[in-house]
mmCIF file of C-alpha atoms and ligand atoms in Angstrom:
data_model
loop_
_atom_site.group_PDB
_atom_site.id
_atom_site.type_symbol
_atom_site.label_atom_id
_atom_site.label_comp_id
_atom_site.label_asym_id
_atom_site.label_seq_id
_atom_site.Cartn_x
_atom_site.Cartn_y
_atom_site.Cartn_z
ATOM 1 C CA MET M 17 -0.924 -0.269 19.773
ATOM 2 C CA ILE M 18 -3.458 -2.138 20.874
ATOM 3 C CA GLY M 19 -4.392 -2.150 16.339
ATOM 4 C CA LYS M 20 -2.374 -4.221 13.995
ATOM 5 C CA PHE M 21 -1.928 -2.243 10.709
ATOM 6 C CA ILE M 22 -1.866 -3.783 7.261
ATOM 7 C CA VAL M 23 -0.425 -2.152 3.985
ATOM 8 C CA PHE M 24 -0.530 -3.854 0.913
ATOM 9 C CA GLU M 25 2.246 -2.496 -1.931
ATOM 10 C CA GLY M 26 3.147 -3.148 -5.030
ATOM 11 C CA VAL M 27 3.089 -1.907 -8.648
ATOM 12 C CA GLU M 28 0.000 0.466 -10.386
ATOM 13 C CA GLY M 29 -2.981 -1.838 -10.706
ATOM 14 C CA GLY M 30 -1.925 -4.936 -9.322
ATOM 15 C CA GLY M 31 -5.214 -4.699 -7.546
ATOM 16 C CA LYS M 32 -4.112 -2.849 -3.245
ATOM 17 C CA THR M 33 -7.848 -0.951 -3.511
ATOM 18 C CA THR M 34 -9.420 -4.097 -4.813
ATOM 19 C CA GLN M 35 -8.088 -6.436 -2.399
ATOM 20 C CA ILE M 36 -8.694 -3.853 0.796
ATOM 21 C CA GLU M 37 -11.864 -3.680 0.285
ATOM 22 C CA LEU M 38 -12.341 -7.179 -0.322
ATOM 23 C CA LEU M 39 -10.632 -8.366 2.866
ATOM 24 C CA ARG M 40 -12.411 -5.794 4.796
ATOM 25 C CA ASP M 41 -15.715 -7.585 4.482
ATOM 26 C CA TRP M 42 -14.279 -10.237 4.767
ATOM 27 C CA LEU M 43 -12.715 -9.222 7.844
ATOM 28 C CA LEU M 44 -16.748 -7.455 9.259
ATOM 29 C CA GLY M 45 -18.184 -11.441 7.982
ATOM 30 C CA LYS M 46 -19.697 -9.743 4.653
ATOM 31 C CA GLY M 47 -18.037 -11.599 2.260
ATOM 32 C CA GLU M 48 -20.047 -14.689 0.868
ATOM 33 C CA SER M 49 -16.517 -16.921 1.620
ATOM 34 C CA SER M 50 -16.636 -14.682 5.249
ATOM 35 C CA GLN M 51 -16.038 -17.738 7.671
ATOM 36 C CA VAL M 52 -18.622 -17.975 10.966
ATOM 37 C CA TRP M 53 -16.313 -16.573 13.903
ATOM 38 C CA SER M 54 -15.858 -13.098 12.013
ATOM 39 C CA LYS M 55 -19.854 -13.149 12.648
ATOM 40 C CA SER M 56 -18.972 -12.615 16.313
ATOM 41 C CA ILE M 57 -15.968 -10.518 16.956
ATOM 42 C CA ASP M 58 -16.755 -7.010 16.844
ATOM 43 C CA LEU M 59 -14.071 -5.716 14.012
ATOM 44 C CA GLU M 60 -13.382 -1.782 13.808
ATOM 45 C CA VAL M 61 -11.487 -2.325 10.164
ATOM 46 C CA VAL M 62 -10.519 1.733 8.709
ATOM 47 C CA ILE M 63 -9.220 1.669 5.713
ATOM 48 C CA THR M 64 -7.152 4.394 4.307
ATOM 49 C CA ARG M 65 -4.043 5.391 1.805
ATOM 50 C CA GLU M 66 -1.231 7.340 1.247
ATOM 51 C CA PRO M 67 -0.603 9.353 0.060
ATOM 52 C CA GLY M 68 -4.404 10.772 1.401
ATOM 53 C CA GLY M 69 -5.721 9.884 4.473
ATOM 54 C CA THR M 70 -5.802 12.783 5.725
ATOM 55 C CA LYS M 71 -7.487 16.235 4.655
ATOM 56 C CA LEU M 72 -3.542 17.166 3.896
ATOM 57 C CA GLY M 73 -2.539 14.246 2.595
ATOM 58 C CA LYS M 74 -5.996 14.656 -0.201
ATOM 59 C CA ALA M 75 -3.842 18.177 -1.186
ATOM 60 C CA LEU M 76 -0.747 16.880 -0.926
ATOM 61 C CA ARG M 77 -2.542 13.782 -3.518
ATOM 62 C CA GLU M 78 -3.721 15.889 -5.305
ATOM 63 C CA LEU M 79 -0.504 17.977 -6.478
ATOM 64 C CA LEU M 80 1.563 15.300 -6.092
ATOM 65 C CA LEU M 81 -0.234 13.087 -8.510
ATOM 66 C CA SER M 82 -3.018 14.655 -11.233
ATOM 67 C CA PRO M 83 -0.679 15.960 -14.328
ATOM 68 C CA ASP M 84 -2.410 19.539 -14.776
ATOM 69 C CA VAL M 85 -3.078 20.635 -10.630
ATOM 70 C CA LEU M 86 0.525 22.511 -10.793
ATOM 71 C CA ALA M 87 1.892 24.654 -13.446
ATOM 72 C CA GLU M 88 6.175 23.456 -12.010
ATOM 73 C CA LYS M 89 7.644 20.037 -11.826
ATOM 74 C CA ILE M 90 7.781 18.689 -8.739
ATOM 75 C CA GLN M 91 11.968 18.621 -8.134
ATOM 76 C CA GLU M 92 12.150 14.655 -7.582
ATOM 77 C CA THR M 93 13.388 15.402 -3.326
ATOM 78 C CA ALA M 94 10.737 18.348 -2.916
ATOM 79 C CA GLU M 95 8.817 15.198 -3.858
ATOM 80 C CA LEU M 96 9.875 12.442 -1.625
ATOM 81 C CA LEU M 97 9.622 14.968 0.868
ATOM 82 C CA LEU M 98 6.322 15.985 0.418
ATOM 83 C CA TYR M 99 5.472 11.575 0.182
ATOM 84 C CA ALA M 100 6.845 12.103 3.960
ATOM 85 C CA ALA M 101 4.782 15.012 4.856
ATOM 86 C CA ASP M 102 1.862 12.485 4.252
ATOM 87 C CA ARG M 103 2.636 9.922 6.356
ATOM 88 C CA ALA M 104 3.654 12.088 8.841
ATOM 89 C CA GLN M 105 0.233 13.532 9.518
ATOM 90 C CA HIS M 106 -1.229 10.372 8.389
ATOM 91 C CA ILE M 107 0.561 8.420 11.735
ATOM 92 C CA GLU M 108 -0.174 11.229 14.267
ATOM 93 C CA ALA M 109 -4.040 12.063 13.248
ATOM 94 C CA LEU M 110 -5.095 8.950 12.361
ATOM 95 C CA ILE M 111 -3.223 6.032 11.955
ATOM 96 C CA LYS M 112 -2.122 6.274 15.769
ATOM 97 C CA PRO M 113 -5.671 6.650 17.028
ATOM 98 C CA CYS M 114 -6.565 3.745 14.691
ATOM 99 C CA LEU M 115 -4.465 1.020 16.386
ATOM 100 C CA GLU M 116 -4.350 2.663 20.244
ATOM 101 C CA ARG M 117 -8.398 1.894 19.632
ATOM 102 C CA GLY M 118 -7.764 -1.656 19.102
ATOM 103 C CA ALA M 119 -8.611 -1.457 14.662
ATOM 104 C CA ILE M 120 -7.426 -3.162 11.817
ATOM 105 C CA VAL M 121 -5.959 -0.395 9.434
ATOM 106 C CA LEU M 122 -5.861 -1.938 5.952
ATOM 107 C CA CYS M 123 -3.325 1.023 4.410
ATOM 108 C CA ASP M 124 -3.298 1.159 0.479
ATOM 109 C CA ARG M 125 0.903 1.555 0.363
ATOM 110 C CA PHE M 126 3.428 2.851 2.775
ATOM 111 C CA ILE M 127 6.694 3.173 3.725
ATOM 112 C CA ASP M 128 8.235 0.701 1.292
ATOM 113 C CA SER M 129 6.198 2.608 -1.948
ATOM 114 C CA THR M 130 9.211 5.612 -1.010
ATOM 115 C CA ILE M 131 12.123 3.256 -0.579
ATOM 116 C CA ALA M 132 10.383 2.029 -4.224
ATOM 117 C CA TYR M 133 9.826 4.984 -6.226
ATOM 118 C CA GLN M 134 11.939 7.238 -4.873
ATOM 119 C CA GLY M 135 14.731 5.001 -3.801
ATOM 120 C CA TYR M 136 14.533 2.433 -7.070
ATOM 121 C CA GLY M 137 12.635 4.763 -9.370
ATOM 122 C CA ARG M 138 13.667 7.689 -9.108
ATOM 123 C CA GLY M 139 17.307 6.916 -8.103
ATOM 124 C CA LEU M 140 17.412 8.711 -4.803
ATOM 125 C CA ASN M 141 19.752 7.686 -2.022
ATOM 126 C CA LEU M 142 18.266 5.387 -0.607
ATOM 127 C CA GLU M 143 19.736 5.543 3.290
ATOM 128 C CA LEU M 144 18.037 8.979 3.132
ATOM 129 C CA ILE M 145 15.060 6.810 2.265
ATOM 130 C CA LYS M 146 15.543 5.394 5.660
ATOM 131 C CA GLN M 147 15.889 7.964 8.005
ATOM 132 C CA LEU M 148 13.453 9.898 6.382
ATOM 133 C CA ASN M 149 10.645 7.028 6.714
ATOM 134 C CA TYR M 150 11.975 6.946 10.511
ATOM 135 C CA ILE M 151 11.334 10.574 10.937
ATOM 136 C CA ALA M 152 7.803 10.714 9.884
ATOM 137 C CA THR M 153 6.773 7.085 11.253
ATOM 138 C CA GLY M 154 8.831 7.473 14.202
ATOM 139 C CA GLY M 155 9.832 4.054 13.675
ATOM 140 C CA LEU M 156 6.047 2.162 13.563
ATOM 141 C CA GLU M 157 5.893 -0.165 11.353
ATOM 142 C CA SER M 158 3.744 -2.674 10.241
ATOM 143 C CA ASP M 159 2.284 -6.050 11.520
ATOM 144 C CA LEU M 160 1.767 -6.833 7.693
ATOM 145 C CA THR M 161 2.540 -6.201 4.243
ATOM 146 C CA LEU M 162 1.162 -7.730 1.228
ATOM 147 C CA TRP M 163 3.151 -7.042 -2.155
ATOM 148 C CA LEU M 164 0.856 -7.788 -5.037
ATOM 149 C CA ASP M 165 2.883 -8.963 -7.308
ATOM 150 C CA ILE M 166 2.004 -8.654 -10.700
ATOM 151 C CA ASP M 167 3.645 -8.559 -13.798
ATOM 152 C CA VAL M 168 4.268 -4.900 -14.612
ATOM 153 C CA GLU M 169 2.686 -4.651 -18.320
ATOM 154 C CA ILE M 170 -0.531 -6.031 -16.653
ATOM 155 C CA GLY M 171 -0.684 -3.780 -13.310
ATOM 156 C CA LEU M 172 -0.402 -1.079 -16.296
ATOM 157 C CA ALA M 173 -2.561 -2.254 -18.332
ATOM 158 C CA ARG M 174 -5.316 -2.557 -15.808
ATOM 159 C CA ALA M 175 -4.503 0.800 -14.208
ATOM 160 C CA LYS M 176 -4.638 2.468 -18.041
ATOM 161 C CA ASN M 177 -7.794 -0.006 -18.971
ATOM 162 C CA ARG M 178 -9.220 1.768 -15.633
ATOM 163 C CA GLY M 179 -10.023 5.049 -17.458
ATOM 164 C CA LYS M 180 -7.078 8.044 -15.111
ATOM 165 C CA ILE M 181 -4.098 8.177 -15.802
ATOM 166 C CA ASP M 182 -2.251 10.022 -13.109
ATOM 167 C CA LYS M 183 1.382 11.663 -12.925
ATOM 168 C CA MET M 184 3.604 7.928 -11.963
ATOM 169 C CA GLU M 185 1.422 5.530 -14.728
ATOM 170 C CA GLN M 186 3.220 8.167 -17.573
ATOM 171 C CA ALA M 187 6.645 7.657 -15.932
ATOM 172 C CA SER M 188 8.313 5.497 -19.110
ATOM 173 C CA ILE M 189 8.042 0.915 -18.400
ATOM 174 C CA GLU M 190 12.328 1.053 -17.201
ATOM 175 C CA PHE M 191 11.213 3.327 -15.142
ATOM 176 C CA HIS M 192 7.729 0.967 -13.487
ATOM 177 C CA ARG M 193 10.401 -2.472 -13.926
ATOM 178 C CA ARG M 194 12.612 -0.023 -11.573
ATOM 179 C CA VAL M 195 9.983 -0.045 -8.907
ATOM 180 C CA GLN M 196 9.670 -3.966 -9.558
ATOM 181 C CA ARG M 197 13.172 -4.494 -8.159
ATOM 182 C CA GLY M 198 13.114 -2.008 -5.455
ATOM 183 C CA TYR M 199 9.303 -4.474 -4.165
ATOM 184 C CA GLN M 200 11.270 -7.626 -5.171
ATOM 185 C CA GLU M 201 14.464 -6.593 -3.206
ATOM 186 C CA LEU M 202 12.352 -5.720 -0.336
ATOM 187 C CA SER M 203 10.587 -9.558 -0.079
ATOM 188 C CA LYS M 204 14.045 -10.603 0.104
ATOM 189 C CA ASN M 205 14.945 -8.876 3.134
ATOM 190 C CA ASN M 206 12.399 -8.378 5.291
ATOM 191 C CA SER M 207 9.990 -11.082 6.489
ATOM 192 C CA LEU M 208 6.978 -8.862 7.684
ATOM 193 C CA ILE M 209 7.178 -8.142 3.591
ATOM 194 C CA VAL M 210 4.550 -11.398 2.000
ATOM 195 C CA GLY M 211 4.363 -11.643 -1.847
ATOM 196 C CA ILE M 212 0.812 -12.995 -3.142
ATOM 197 C CA ASN M 213 0.498 -13.946 -7.279
ATOM 198 C CA ALA M 214 -1.524 -10.728 -8.368
ATOM 199 C CA ASN M 215 -2.074 -12.158 -11.063
ATOM 200 C CA LEU M 216 -4.840 -14.311 -10.941
ATOM 201 C CA THR M 217 -8.146 -13.820 -11.037
ATOM 202 C CA ARG M 218 -9.842 -11.318 -8.216
ATOM 203 C CA GLU M 219 -10.857 -13.783 -6.537
ATOM 204 C CA GLU M 220 -7.833 -15.670 -6.210
ATOM 205 C CA VAL M 221 -5.802 -13.440 -5.071
ATOM 206 C CA GLN M 222 -8.327 -12.812 -1.981
ATOM 207 C CA LYS M 223 -8.050 -16.421 -1.275
ATOM 208 C CA GLN M 224 -3.829 -15.927 -0.945
ATOM 209 C CA ILE M 225 -4.233 -13.000 1.768
ATOM 210 C CA GLN M 226 -7.602 -14.836 3.034
ATOM 211 C CA GLY M 227 -5.232 -17.421 3.888
ATOM 212 C CA ILE M 228 -2.461 -15.176 5.071
ATOM 213 C CA ILE M 229 -4.445 -13.606 7.154
ATOM 214 C CA MET M 230 -6.383 -16.401 9.042
ATOM 215 C CA GLN M 231 -1.997 -18.008 10.258
ATOM 216 C CA LYS M 232 -2.153 -14.060 11.101
ATOM 217 C CA LEU M 233 -5.260 -14.308 13.403
ATOM 218 C CA VAL M 234 -4.003 -17.000 14.864
ATOM 219 C CA GLU M 235 -0.326 -15.233 15.864
ATOM 220 C CA TRP M 236 -2.742 -12.245 17.065
ATOM 221 C CA SER M 237 -4.854 -14.807 19.495
ATOM 222 C CA TYR M 238 -8.090 -13.206 17.390
ATOM 223 C CA ILE M 239 -9.341 -16.354 17.712
HETATM 224 N N1 LIG Z 328 4.034 6.916 -3.623
HETATM 225 C C1 LIG Z 328 5.755 7.407 -4.335
HETATM 226 O O1 LIG Z 328 5.891 6.883 -5.207
HETATM 227 N N2 LIG Z 328 6.029 6.912 -2.932
HETATM 228 C C2 LIG Z 328 5.133 7.292 -2.615
HETATM 229 O O2 LIG Z 328 6.435 7.273 -0.776
HETATM 230 C C3 LIG Z 328 3.988 7.263 -1.733
HETATM 231 C C4 LIG Z 328 2.820 7.184 -3.636
HETATM 232 C C5 LIG Z 328 3.124 6.435 -0.842
HETATM 233 C C6 LIG Z 328 -0.741 5.968 -6.158
HETATM 234 O O3 LIG Z 328 -0.936 5.251 -5.825
HETATM 235 C C7 LIG Z 328 0.674 6.863 -6.536
HETATM 236 O O4 LIG Z 328 2.407 7.088 -5.550
HETATM 237 C C8 LIG Z 328 2.078 5.696 -6.825
HETATM 238 C C9 LIG Z 328 2.509 5.264 -6.473
HETATM 239 C C10 LIG Z 328 3.156 7.326 -5.914
HETATM 240 N N3 LIG Z 328 1.585 5.421 -8.066
HETATM 241 N N4 LIG Z 328 0.957 5.541 -9.077
HETATM 242 N N5 LIG Z 328 0.041 6.274 -10.173
HETATM 243 P P1 LIG Z 328 -2.167 4.527 -5.901
HETATM 244 O O5 LIG Z 328 -1.998 3.908 -4.596
HETATM 245 O O6 LIG Z 328 -3.353 5.375 -5.577
HETATM 246 O O7 LIG Z 328 -2.306 4.616 -7.062
HETATM 247 P P2 LIG Z 328 -1.846 3.144 -7.899
HETATM 248 O O8 LIG Z 328 -0.505 2.409 -7.272
HETATM 249 O O9 LIG Z 328 -1.624 3.344 -8.966
HETATM 250 O O10 LIG Z 328 -2.971 2.101 -7.853
HETATM 251 P P3 LIG Z 328 -3.915 1.289 -8.755
HETATM 252 O O11 LIG Z 328 -3.617 1.773 -10.304
HETATM 253 O O12 LIG Z 328 -5.049 2.371 -8.630
HETATM 254 O O13 LIG Z 328 -3.762 -0.074 -8.131
HETATM 255 P P4 LIG Z 328 -4.964 -0.737 -7.513
HETATM 256 O O14 LIG Z 328 -5.135 -0.148 -6.112
HETATM 257 O O15 LIG Z 328 -3.154 -1.607 -7.456
HETATM 258 O O16 LIG Z 328 -5.889 -1.605 -8.385
HETATM 259 P P5 LIG Z 328 -7.392 -1.766 -7.778
HETATM 260 O O17 LIG Z 328 -7.979 -0.188 -8.749
HETATM 261 O O18 LIG Z 328 -7.729 -2.765 -7.916
HETATM 262 O O19 LIG Z 328 -7.287 -1.693 -10.034
HETATM 263 C C11 LIG Z 328 -6.567 -1.609 -10.915
HETATM 264 C C12 LIG Z 328 -7.446 -2.143 -12.053
HETATM 265 O O20 LIG Z 328 -7.620 -3.454 -11.810
HETATM 266 C C13 LIG Z 328 -9.370 -1.645 -11.412
HETATM 267 O O21 LIG Z 328 -10.538 -0.947 -13.013
HETATM 268 C C14 LIG Z 328 -9.541 -3.459 -11.267
HETATM 269 O O22 LIG Z 328 -10.343 -3.817 -11.424
HETATM 270 C C15 LIG Z 328 -9.074 -4.388 -12.009
HETATM 271 N N6 LIG Z 328 -8.499 -5.810 -10.878
HETATM 272 C C16 LIG Z 328 -8.096 -5.600 -9.953
HETATM 273 N N7 LIG Z 328 -7.482 -6.728 -9.327
HETATM 274 C C17 LIG Z 328 -7.896 -7.161 -11.427
HETATM 275 C C18 LIG Z 328 -7.345 -8.709 -11.034
HETATM 276 N N8 LIG Z 328 -7.480 -9.940 -10.552
HETATM 277 N N9 LIG Z 328 -7.594 -9.551 -12.211
HETATM 278 C C19 LIG Z 328 -8.877 -7.912 -13.855
HETATM 279 N N10 LIG Z 328 -8.397 -6.870 -13.849
HETATM 280 C C20 LIG Z 328 -8.235 -6.591 -11.535
#
């Protein structure tokens, strides 16, 4: 793989979508604070997300997250398998081809979401989830995971202000706290996960991200 795979993770309303778009613009030299170097590198930047990065994924996303689309509850194990199916399709149909042609892929959620939400949140077996993640990804890991670490209450308030509430956002505050604990545990045990203080303004959060990406671009020999 010659491209780079950068994942954004965190609880609801942490600003992943906002920050991914700002980072894409910065990388492409469009942002106000873009570096001169970025204008001279011919980068391809692809934004994608889970669930929903492919046509199959969009259909699965609708089933998984729209509260009224099914007239029955999706059982927890079925939910886990649907996220895995979305991921398997996403990896083969989109992420691998992008990385093979050298793109930088910015992905909103990946395997750590399953560990945090289905594992810590729902209480499903963590070992089983790891095995399933491995099956879905064929072992492909991110080059960097940025964990937008926001207080659960602040994140939920931001998500609610935005309007549409999905199925996960309807879950209890205790559920979201368990998810947050999942991310805390994951970041303790994996040096590729970098925590970002996401309680700050959009600009302050983006500055932290740009600082980390700048170091990575040097490490990865882009500049
Ligand atoms: N899920 C799962 O359970 N298992 C899995 O394996 C996977 C996913 C892959 C869909 O995720 C759901 O799928 C997710 C977990 C589950 N749970 N839910 N819900 P999603 O990524 O599509 O949805 P999300 O996590 O809820 O994302 P979000 O609410 O769209 O949040 P975000 O992308 O992190 O934030 P945002 O859209 O950029 O910002 C939210 C609002 O805050 C918006 O109005 C912004 O303008 C505002 N905002 C952003 N930054 C700031 C700052 N710094 N200050 C103030 N306001 C801000």
